[in-house]
Amino acid sequence: MKSNASLKEIAGILKAAQSILVFTHTNPDGDALGSAAALCRALRKMGKDAWAVFTDHIPEYLHFIDDEYFTWDIDLIKNQDVSICLDCSDYDRFPTLIDKFNDGKTKLCVDHHATADGFGDYYYVDSDAAATCELAYMLMVEMGAEIDKTIAESIYAGINTDTGSFRYSNATSQTHRITAELMEYGIDHTSINVKLYQTIGLAKMRIQAASLDKAEFLYDGKVALGFVTDEMLKKASATVDDADDNVDMLRNIEGVEMAVFLKEKGDNVKVSMRSKSYANVNEIAASLGGGGHAKAAGCTLEMSMEDAIETMKKALEDYWQN
Amino acid sequence: MKSNASLKEIAGILKAAQSILVFTHTNPDGDALGSAAALCRALRKMGKDAWAVFTDHIPEYLHFIDDEYFTWDIDLIKNQDVSICLDCSDYDRFPTLIDKFNDGKTKLCVDHHATADGFGDYYYVDSDAAATCELAYMLMVEMGAEIDKTIAESIYAGINTDTGSFRYSNATSQTHRITAELMEYGIDHTSINVKLYQTIGLAKMRIQAASLDKAEFLYDGKVALGFVTDEMLKKASATVDDADDNVDMLRNIEGVEMAVFLKEKGDNVKVSMRSKSYANVNEIAASLGGGGHAKAAGCTLEMSMEDAIETMKKALEDYWQN
């Protein structure tokens, strides 16, 4: 654990401050937004001036998260007592707000990413936590904050999304213990789950179906290779983002160990790769100038879709026949 | 709570017995199999002769559940001290084994179904429990059973499947608290989740895609109406069971409040209906001689697919235009 402070110390600094700005990474996800929303509300309930500052938009599917203390006005509070960065401990992941973060008299960071080094004056990084929301919850408990249903729902949203509905390997005993406590605040978890998992755009479904139709299954069905072209997107009235989960769809097929999905993006082809149990997709991604981890990796190929498919087939052959 | 005994009393009866047969409902699901597997193993570890008796087959996707103490040999144990029925308290739901159940000197029942009345000499029915596996876990704790990783995995499988990966409204604080305890036995929850959610047959995916392609969206997209014919199944190399989740797929589309899915089965058409938030599909099902609850109901129409689609459109018109 790469921390130079305990959650108790960080709680103490927040309690002593009056104005606090919360930051998180670009393209904020459920964990980033949930932890920021919860902490801001808890601080407000303690009489403090707390805002979470964003430059990016909130993705549509996360609009249900409490945004009462979110602002896009970078000058709303000046010379804040404390800047705290949540779910991010890498300057590269919030380039547009670094100067504002550094304006804080004291700079804090709470994160759960394994690659995190921690930054600021005091940081707490725990990669055993499934989500930053777990840490934000423990931080609020340390602060003696008055947790309410809204705060509990924000934390639940972050834990749920970062663990893929408690399915991923990062979910632990602690994850479920905290969730048990959140349920006791009367959260409407059913409604959150409807918003997260029962609100799939029709265009997204149509582009999944079209991609499945064109997918090839190689090496006795162990490898699924799919793609989406601009023409396919147009026909389904879909955007390229609607194809983001297609690689997971292919990986979820019985017998498939490795899924490779190619998306046309301008003159390039973006390749996403996933493995289910034992294959190492990072090896393939790295050989093509990309990267990631063993179970999720990607690369960009500067060529036509036709050539990119051939390139991937060759790379798959090198991997599976060696 | 319709119980005539506590879990403690039921635990006491099991502890005093030597031979125990476990029963559950026909078409056993994850909760039925998980609770039966866990209880049998716990009883075996206490030196007892325990078996779970089945007449049905175990569905493919649940083959990972510990089946060491499952038997299809109804005569393996005769004149058992105790019969215990799990996840079922309705004679109609295990018609093939009622006589064998009644052979037990003492008959017990543990169930969580809201419609359960309880049967046998001693029964414990708790409809606040998300799964019978929650109750089986508490029963084992009452028995002082030595819970191990295998038992914990069986219980986890049942809780996970009955709560739809903790998403359904039945998941409670207790559900997560028990799951937190299960995780402490070192269960491989990732592998269970891969088997449950990342092992979807290709034929099933293809029939979903084909059904989506043919689906109609009515009443400004609030209603999705889909169907599958024998011809479509043939083309996708799918069976009619592969279309079981298609009604959920349609319900999960953004803006859809009600999904109706029709399946050709011989000369009849089986209709499944789901609602997302507020619509009552039971009203429609009941008007056509079927039934269910507000959010999930169904009926059988003895007519051709073409006529069935017209019948459903008329019923939807009655519902949505009144």
XYZ file of C-alpha atoms in Angstrom:
644
model
C 0.000 0.000 0.000
C 1.572 3.209 -1.202
C 0.232 5.728 1.301
C 1.930 8.438 3.309
C -1.131 9.079 5.491
C -3.980 7.120 7.088
C -7.645 7.709 6.308
C -7.923 9.040 9.857
C -5.320 11.724 9.131
C -7.025 12.659 5.870
C -10.361 12.821 7.712
C -8.778 15.152 10.268
C -7.523 17.519 7.534
C -10.962 17.643 5.884
C -12.661 18.305 9.223
C -10.305 21.217 9.923
C -10.905 22.810 6.483
C -13.707 25.180 5.474
C -13.513 25.195 1.644
C -12.855 21.953 -0.178
C -12.682 21.188 -3.890
C -13.012 17.597 -5.060
C -11.333 16.424 -8.273
C -11.367 13.170 -10.187
C -10.145 11.726 -13.493
C -11.284 12.704 -16.998
C -14.082 10.642 -18.541
C -15.478 10.127 -15.035
C -17.070 6.734 -14.353
C -19.472 5.595 -11.635
C -16.754 5.252 -9.018
C -15.306 8.713 -9.709
C -18.716 10.413 -9.687
C -20.125 8.382 -6.809
C -17.187 9.066 -4.507
C -17.131 12.783 -5.417
C -20.905 13.174 -4.925
C -20.882 11.349 -1.590
C -17.918 13.205 -0.143
C -19.241 16.639 -1.199
C -22.620 15.968 0.396
C -21.048 14.679 3.592
C -18.848 17.786 3.825
C -21.816 20.088 3.148
C -23.726 18.414 5.952
C -20.782 19.347 8.192
C -21.237 23.019 7.223
C -18.390 23.249 4.738
C -18.157 24.797 1.258
C -17.566 21.724 -0.879
C -17.797 21.344 -4.651
C -16.643 18.743 -7.138
C -15.112 20.443 -10.182
C -15.408 18.972 -13.666
C -14.464 19.915 -17.181
C -15.895 16.756 -18.794
C -19.536 15.896 -19.212
C -21.243 13.234 -17.129
C -22.104 10.205 -19.278
C -25.828 9.760 -19.876
C -26.108 6.421 -18.013
C -24.744 8.048 -14.830
C -27.079 11.053 -14.808
C -28.902 9.542 -11.860
C -25.942 10.165 -9.552
C -26.521 13.094 -7.168
C -24.997 16.096 -8.979
C -26.116 18.816 -6.586
C -22.534 19.766 -5.695
C -20.974 19.283 -9.133
C -19.748 22.408 -10.895
C -18.168 23.263 -14.229
C -17.332 26.769 -12.991
C -13.656 26.489 -12.158
C -13.678 29.881 -10.414
C -16.573 29.193 -8.072
C -14.212 28.842 -5.129
C -10.765 30.413 -5.099
C -7.800 29.548 -2.925
C -9.575 26.580 -1.413
C -8.267 25.253 1.893
C -8.119 21.708 0.577
C -7.988 20.030 -2.828
C -8.780 16.318 -2.765
C -8.430 14.068 -5.777
C -10.504 10.872 -5.761
C -10.111 7.720 -7.883
C -7.119 9.217 -9.654
C -3.523 9.663 -8.648
C -1.940 10.414 -11.963
C -1.538 14.000 -13.219
C -2.034 12.720 -16.777
C -5.561 11.607 -15.933
C -6.888 15.107 -15.137
C -4.742 17.400 -17.271
C -7.310 20.210 -17.491
C -7.546 20.748 -13.736
C -4.025 20.297 -12.403
C -3.454 24.014 -11.823
C -6.724 24.334 -9.944
C -5.857 21.262 -7.857
C -2.477 22.767 -7.015
C -4.167 25.989 -5.846
C -5.331 24.151 -2.731
C -3.454 25.046 0.445
C -3.372 21.347 1.288
C -3.567 18.667 -1.393
C -4.981 15.199 -0.701
C -5.486 12.061 -2.742
C -7.523 8.879 -2.125
C -7.358 6.130 -4.722
C -7.556 2.378 -5.247
C -5.709 1.928 -8.550
C -2.911 -0.627 -8.434
C -0.720 1.539 -10.637
C -1.259 4.590 -8.416
C 1.751 6.250 -6.891
C -0.143 8.804 -4.884
C 0.425 12.537 -5.122
C -0.285 15.704 -3.196
C 0.736 16.359 0.406
C -1.150 13.427 1.924
C -2.319 10.395 0.009
C -3.990 7.106 0.799
C -3.817 4.437 -1.899
C -5.299 0.995 -1.216
C -5.362 -1.314 -4.223
C -7.170 -4.006 -2.208
C -10.279 -1.825 -2.241
C -12.617 -2.741 -5.101
C -13.559 0.898 -5.614
C -12.584 4.360 -4.414
C -16.158 4.484 -3.123
C -15.202 1.874 -0.499
C -12.430 4.194 0.668
C -14.680 7.276 0.512
C -17.173 5.428 2.711
C -14.501 4.543 5.264
C -13.214 8.118 5.121
C -16.691 9.474 5.888
C -16.999 7.062 8.803
C -13.625 8.338 10.092
C -14.902 11.918 9.696
C -17.967 11.092 11.770
C -20.065 12.282 8.815
C -23.816 11.892 8.895
C -24.352 9.388 6.094
C -27.827 9.519 4.552
C -29.711 7.660 1.829
C -28.406 9.953 -0.952
C -24.799 9.511 0.136
C -25.287 5.754 0.449
C -26.760 5.604 -3.076
C -23.757 7.448 -4.532
C -21.372 5.033 -2.824
C -23.455 2.037 -3.954
C -23.364 3.267 -7.564
C -19.571 3.456 -7.503
C -19.075 0.061 -5.890
C -21.604 -1.573 -8.201
C -20.099 -0.176 -11.408
C -16.454 -0.785 -10.475
C -17.142 -4.420 -9.546
C -19.444 -5.120 -12.517
C -22.363 -5.791 -10.199
C -20.109 -7.632 -7.699
C -18.948 -10.082 -10.387
C -15.321 -9.047 -10.915
C -12.388 -10.453 -9.006
C -11.897 -7.143 -7.160
C -15.116 -7.667 -5.126
C -14.168 -8.786 -1.612
C -15.658 -9.522 1.740
C -15.164 -5.838 2.589
C -17.082 -4.829 -0.559
C -20.116 -6.831 0.538
C -19.806 -5.748 4.176
C -19.875 -2.080 3.177
C -22.760 -2.726 0.782
C -24.698 -4.415 3.597
C -24.270 -1.195 5.613
C -25.354 0.956 2.641
C -28.546 -1.114 2.259
C -29.463 -0.177 5.812
C -29.877 3.476 4.757
C -32.869 2.389 2.694
C -31.203 2.907 -0.674
C -33.261 2.175 -3.765
C -30.793 -0.300 -5.222
C -33.392 -1.717 -7.611
C -33.853 1.634 -9.316
C -30.071 2.124 -9.598
C -29.710 -1.325 -11.150
C -32.528 -0.607 -13.612
C -30.696 2.559 -14.661
C -27.357 0.778 -14.949
C -28.404 -2.475 -16.598
C -31.922 -2.182 -17.977
C -31.445 1.008 -19.958
C -29.527 -0.111 -23.013
C -29.934 2.032 -26.126
C -31.645 0.341 -29.052
C -28.857 1.511 -31.396
C -26.347 -0.156 -29.091
C -28.268 -3.424 -29.183
C -28.592 -3.256 -32.956
C -24.872 -2.708 -33.424
C -24.171 -5.650 -31.101
C -26.433 -7.850 -33.202
C -24.815 -6.664 -36.445
C -21.313 -7.239 -35.044
C -22.229 -10.722 -33.852
C -23.547 -11.509 -37.302
C -20.199 -10.614 -38.893
C -17.971 -12.155 -36.203
C -15.604 -15.014 -37.039
C -14.772 -17.831 -34.663
C -11.239 -19.166 -34.952
C -9.159 -21.916 -33.318
C -12.111 -24.210 -32.585
C -14.161 -21.297 -31.250
C -11.542 -20.265 -28.684
C -11.094 -16.913 -30.433
C -13.877 -14.558 -31.507
C -12.883 -11.832 -33.957
C -15.383 -9.063 -34.632
C -15.430 -5.598 -36.121
C -17.591 -2.574 -36.796
C -17.316 -0.219 -39.766
C -18.710 3.279 -40.255
C -21.212 1.796 -42.673
C -22.490 -0.681 -40.065
C -22.819 2.116 -37.504
C -24.773 4.258 -39.937
C -27.183 1.438 -40.719
C -27.853 0.877 -36.999
C -28.053 4.640 -36.258
C -25.284 3.983 -33.749
C -22.138 5.857 -32.732
C -18.776 4.181 -32.336
C -19.195 4.433 -28.532
C -22.235 2.171 -28.840
C -19.796 -0.574 -29.830
C -17.697 -0.210 -26.658
C -19.074 -3.359 -25.018
C -18.978 -5.529 -28.128
C -15.659 -7.073 -27.159
C -17.199 -8.184 -23.849
C -20.193 -9.603 -25.684
C -17.880 -11.769 -27.795
C -15.810 -12.811 -24.753
C -19.032 -13.903 -22.986
C -19.771 -16.564 -25.605
C -19.430 -20.159 -24.428
C -16.085 -21.633 -25.406
C -14.532 -18.278 -26.299
C -11.304 -17.659 -24.385
C -10.173 -14.574 -26.278
C -12.188 -11.848 -27.971
C -10.756 -9.280 -30.377
C -12.875 -6.389 -31.587
C -11.925 -3.777 -34.198
C -13.535 -0.365 -34.564
C -13.059 1.997 -37.494
C -12.098 5.458 -36.197
C -11.194 7.878 -38.942
C -8.199 6.451 -40.805
C -7.265 4.185 -37.904
C -8.595 1.003 -36.412
C -8.894 0.725 -32.641
C -8.507 -2.827 -31.363
C -9.839 -4.065 -28.006
C -8.942 -7.497 -26.659
C -10.274 -9.520 -23.738
C -9.527 -12.947 -22.334
C -11.728 -15.042 -20.095
C -9.483 -17.268 -17.988
C -5.920 -17.990 -19.012
C -4.932 -16.234 -22.241
C -2.739 -13.126 -22.105
C -4.028 -10.478 -24.496
C -1.458 -7.975 -23.310
C 1.201 -10.010 -25.142
C -0.600 -9.511 -28.444
C -1.368 -5.836 -27.777
C 2.240 -5.133 -26.809
C 3.544 -6.814 -29.973
C 1.472 -4.280 -31.932
C 2.534 -1.210 -29.973
C -0.374 -1.229 -27.502
C -0.783 -2.393 -23.905
C -3.028 -3.162 -20.965
C -3.243 -6.196 -18.686
C -3.468 -9.950 -19.278
C -7.269 -9.940 -19.461
C -7.913 -6.559 -21.110
C -5.650 -4.793 -23.570
C -5.759 -2.806 -26.780
C -3.839 -1.119 -29.578
C -4.358 1.257 -32.494
C -3.529 0.189 -36.046
C -2.937 2.916 -38.625
C -4.364 1.092 -41.628
C -7.627 0.142 -43.317
C -10.085 -2.227 -41.633
C -9.294 -4.924 -44.171
C -5.575 -4.736 -43.432
C -6.214 -4.484 -39.688
C -8.215 -7.719 -39.736
C -5.357 -9.448 -41.564
C -2.826 -8.020 -39.097
C -4.847 -9.275 -36.144
C -5.268 -12.722 -37.712
C -1.519 -12.941 -38.161
C -0.919 -11.852 -34.545
C -3.475 -14.392 -33.323
C -1.739 -17.099 -35.329
C 1.594 -16.200 -33.718
C -0.010 -16.372 -30.293
C -2.094 -19.522 -30.640
C 0.278 -21.595 -32.734
C 3.293 -21.045 -30.529
C -43.753 -15.339 8.268
C -45.586 -18.624 7.944
C -43.451 -20.920 10.059
C -44.339 -23.428 12.750
C -40.734 -23.917 13.853
C -37.548 -21.886 14.223
C -34.339 -22.589 12.303
C -32.880 -23.605 15.667
C -35.533 -26.301 16.098
C -34.998 -27.545 12.547
C -31.243 -27.583 13.173
C -31.852 -29.672 16.295
C -33.907 -32.250 14.380
C -31.219 -32.568 11.691
C -28.491 -32.951 14.311
C -30.424 -35.752 16.016
C -30.988 -37.660 12.737
C -28.648 -40.147 11.072
C -30.100 -40.507 7.562
C -31.389 -37.434 5.764
C -32.793 -37.010 2.272
C -32.921 -33.532 0.734
C -35.590 -32.623 -1.826
C -36.240 -29.558 -3.927
C -38.511 -28.391 -6.756
C -38.599 -29.693 -10.328
C -36.497 -27.833 -12.905
C -34.021 -27.029 -10.131
C -32.340 -23.607 -10.329
C -29.200 -22.268 -8.685
C -30.883 -21.638 -5.354
C -32.428 -25.123 -5.204
C -29.187 -26.874 -6.169
C -26.929 -24.622 -4.119
C -28.919 -25.046 -0.917
C -29.228 -28.833 -1.421
C -25.499 -29.235 -2.180
C -24.438 -27.108 0.785
C -26.714 -28.788 3.308
C -25.771 -32.316 2.183
C -22.072 -31.569 2.487
C -22.503 -29.962 5.899
C -24.463 -33.000 7.133
C -21.851 -35.410 5.708
C -19.147 -33.527 7.567
C -21.155 -34.207 10.735
C -21.001 -37.952 10.002
C -24.505 -38.353 8.640
C -25.862 -40.213 5.591
C -27.178 -37.341 3.510
C -28.217 -37.291 -0.134
C -30.173 -34.905 -2.330
C -32.604 -36.861 -4.520
C -33.507 -35.709 -8.020
C -35.543 -36.940 -10.923
C -34.788 -33.968 -13.204
C -31.500 -33.193 -14.893
C -29.241 -30.392 -13.743
C -29.191 -27.571 -16.312
C -25.876 -27.234 -18.154
C -25.047 -23.762 -16.802
C -25.249 -25.059 -13.218
C -23.000 -28.092 -13.709
C -20.318 -26.351 -11.676
C -22.329 -26.733 -8.464
C -20.952 -29.433 -6.170
C -22.948 -32.568 -7.095
C -21.053 -35.085 -4.967
C -24.113 -35.881 -2.859
C -26.743 -35.691 -5.593
C -28.440 -38.951 -6.556
C -31.026 -40.055 -9.072
C -31.354 -43.443 -7.322
C -34.525 -43.031 -5.344
C -33.900 -46.254 -3.401
C -30.397 -45.404 -2.237
C -31.649 -44.759 1.287
C -34.862 -46.283 2.593
C -36.949 -45.175 5.563
C -34.821 -42.106 6.123
C -34.964 -40.468 9.541
C -35.602 -37.061 8.033
C -36.876 -35.682 4.732
C -36.175 -32.000 4.191
C -37.537 -30.012 1.275
C -35.610 -26.856 0.301
C -36.743 -23.895 -1.833
C -40.137 -25.495 -2.371
C -43.170 -25.802 -0.172
C -45.740 -26.824 -2.678
C -46.497 -30.491 -3.404
C -47.235 -29.557 -7.022
C -43.645 -28.420 -7.527
C -42.083 -31.852 -6.902
C -44.787 -34.288 -7.982
C -42.407 -37.157 -8.793
C -40.912 -37.368 -5.302
C -43.804 -36.745 -2.917
C -44.102 -40.382 -1.843
C -40.384 -40.576 -1.153
C -40.545 -37.326 0.829
C -43.433 -38.691 2.880
C -41.401 -41.838 3.705
C -39.296 -39.745 6.084
C -40.000 -40.324 9.771
C -39.848 -36.544 10.257
C -40.598 -34.124 7.432
C -39.087 -30.633 7.287
C -39.332 -27.684 4.923
C -37.249 -24.503 4.544
C -38.306 -21.992 1.912
C -38.344 -18.300 1.014
C -41.191 -18.116 -1.523
C -43.826 -15.518 -0.698
C -46.594 -17.843 -1.834
C -45.296 -20.680 0.345
C -47.611 -22.158 2.932
C -45.109 -24.539 4.412
C -45.680 -28.278 4.697
C -44.325 -31.281 6.574
C -44.080 -31.607 10.354
C -41.843 -28.581 10.876
C -41.430 -25.741 8.430
C -39.637 -22.429 8.299
C -40.730 -19.992 5.588
C -39.160 -16.535 5.423
C -40.127 -14.500 2.382
C -37.787 -11.676 3.422
C -34.843 -13.905 2.534
C -33.606 -13.273 -1.002
C -32.829 -16.966 -1.474
C -33.291 -20.282 0.280
C -29.485 -20.346 0.309
C -29.554 -17.496 2.864
C -31.746 -19.650 5.092
C -29.634 -22.765 4.475
C -26.578 -20.763 5.535
C -28.262 -19.620 8.752
C -29.469 -23.180 9.351
C -25.916 -24.513 9.035
C -24.689 -21.857 11.459
C -27.431 -22.972 13.912
C -26.312 -26.586 13.437
C -22.737 -25.626 14.278
C -21.741 -27.116 10.913
C -18.171 -26.779 9.705
C -18.636 -24.529 6.675
C -15.861 -24.860 4.084
C -15.025 -23.275 0.723
C -17.147 -25.784 -1.241
C -20.204 -25.199 0.952
C -19.682 -21.431 0.747
C -19.465 -21.626 -3.070
C -22.752 -23.541 -3.275
C -24.482 -20.942 -1.094
C -22.935 -18.105 -3.113
C -24.200 -19.639 -6.369
C -27.749 -19.771 -5.033
C -27.740 -16.238 -3.650
C -26.143 -14.848 -6.803
C -28.609 -16.508 -9.194
C -31.745 -15.762 -7.163
C -30.836 -12.077 -6.841
C -29.673 -11.682 -10.459
C -26.158 -10.849 -9.315
C -27.463 -8.749 -6.379
C -29.495 -6.532 -8.728
C -33.074 -7.559 -7.947
C -35.231 -5.940 -5.300
C -35.039 -9.063 -3.107
C -31.334 -8.416 -2.306
C -31.068 -6.967 1.209
C -28.560 -5.955 3.788
C -28.693 -9.548 5.085
C -27.899 -10.850 1.571
C -24.710 -8.803 1.421
C -23.786 -9.551 5.030
C -23.993 -13.305 4.401
C -22.080 -12.918 1.129
C -19.339 -11.018 2.981
C -19.021 -14.034 5.296
C -18.966 -16.456 2.346
C -16.110 -14.505 0.733
C -14.043 -15.120 3.848
C -13.949 -18.860 3.063
C -11.838 -17.998 0.015
C -14.522 -18.791 -2.536
C -13.618 -18.378 -6.194
C -16.473 -16.008 -6.957
C -14.829 -14.845 -10.184
C -14.915 -18.334 -11.640
C -18.574 -18.793 -10.605
C -19.481 -15.494 -12.244
C -17.633 -16.473 -15.432
C -19.662 -19.687 -15.525
C -22.934 -17.890 -14.851
C -22.532 -14.801 -17.027
C -19.670 -15.280 -19.464
C -20.732 -18.623 -20.897
C -23.580 -17.757 -23.214
C -24.198 -20.176 -26.086
C -23.587 -18.782 -29.544
C -26.970 -20.100 -30.717
C -28.605 -18.207 -27.862
C -26.864 -14.985 -28.878
C -27.805 -15.513 -32.503
C -31.480 -16.027 -31.668
C -31.407 -12.885 -29.526
C -29.999 -10.914 -32.448
C -32.586 -12.352 -34.840
C -35.431 -11.601 -32.426
C -34.230 -8.045 -31.916
C -34.120 -7.596 -35.664
C -37.802 -8.579 -35.956
C -39.039 -6.757 -32.836
C -41.590 -3.953 -33.091
C -41.625 -0.921 -30.838
C -45.061 0.456 -30.054
C -46.520 3.375 -28.089
C -43.500 5.674 -28.571
C -41.099 2.860 -27.731
C -42.707 2.096 -24.362
C -43.665 -1.394 -25.561
C -41.371 -3.897 -27.282
C -43.088 -6.797 -29.006
C -40.916 -9.657 -30.222
C -41.318 -13.244 -31.339
C -39.463 -16.344 -32.409
C -40.666 -18.942 -34.882
C -39.472 -22.496 -35.503
C -37.930 -21.275 -38.733
C -35.897 -18.592 -36.950
C -34.702 -21.141 -34.396
C -33.641 -23.539 -37.139
C -31.650 -20.838 -38.921
C -29.792 -19.964 -35.693
C -29.310 -23.666 -34.735
C -31.097 -22.735 -31.522
C -33.695 -24.444 -29.358
C -36.771 -22.697 -28.028
C -35.112 -22.621 -24.574
C -32.376 -20.440 -26.069
C -35.040 -17.749 -26.427
C -35.954 -17.800 -22.721
C -34.159 -14.539 -21.925
C -35.309 -12.648 -25.000
C -38.149 -10.982 -23.135
C -35.603 -9.603 -20.635
C -33.395 -8.399 -23.474
C -36.317 -6.393 -24.882
C -37.263 -5.063 -21.432
C -33.664 -3.845 -20.946
C -33.871 -1.450 -23.881
C -33.857 2.245 -22.973
C -37.372 3.677 -22.911
C -39.067 0.272 -22.949
C -41.458 -0.119 -20.024
C -43.121 -3.340 -21.153
C -41.747 -6.245 -23.168
C -43.858 -8.985 -24.719
C -42.228 -12.018 -26.301
C -43.957 -14.811 -28.200
C -42.509 -18.279 -28.775
C -43.913 -20.877 -31.153
C -44.325 -24.180 -29.306
C -46.047 -26.842 -31.392
C -49.523 -25.545 -32.274
C -49.469 -23.014 -29.430
C -47.769 -19.728 -28.749
C -46.243 -19.114 -25.331
C -46.222 -15.466 -24.319
C -43.867 -13.955 -21.726
C -44.314 -10.414 -20.471
C -42.116 -8.156 -18.352
C -42.398 -4.608 -17.091
C -39.608 -2.349 -15.894
C -41.045 0.102 -13.379
C -44.752 0.771 -13.216
C -46.749 -1.241 -15.777
C -48.724 -4.294 -14.640
C -48.253 -7.158 -17.078
C -50.265 -9.508 -14.882
C -53.408 -7.596 -15.894
C -52.796 -8.423 -19.546
C -51.797 -12.030 -18.855
C -54.865 -12.584 -16.671
C -57.167 -11.174 -19.360
C -55.831 -13.897 -21.665
C -56.146 -16.768 -19.198
C -52.583 -16.587 -17.838
C -51.017 -15.101 -14.720
C -47.938 -14.098 -12.753
C -47.033 -10.891 -10.981
C -47.048 -7.212 -11.930
C -43.520 -7.302 -13.377
C -43.418 -10.826 -14.841
C -46.351 -12.775 -16.229
C -47.295 -15.051 -19.101
C -50.008 -16.933 -20.935
C -50.461 -19.562 -23.640
C -52.439 -18.792 -26.788
C -53.812 -21.728 -28.768
C -53.496 -20.211 -32.220
C -50.986 -19.464 -34.971
C -48.138 -16.976 -34.420
C -49.767 -14.527 -36.788
C -53.029 -14.583 -34.826
C -51.178 -14.511 -31.510
C -49.343 -11.328 -32.511
C -52.681 -9.725 -33.432
C -54.230 -10.890 -30.148
C -51.360 -9.399 -28.156
C -51.529 -6.119 -30.070
C -55.232 -5.877 -29.267
C -54.571 -6.635 -25.572
C -51.777 -4.031 -25.506
C -54.136 -1.480 -27.051
C -56.720 -2.185 -24.343
C -54.067 -1.733 -21.683
C -52.258 1.338 -22.995
C -55.208 3.246 -24.355
C -57.329 2.963 -21.218
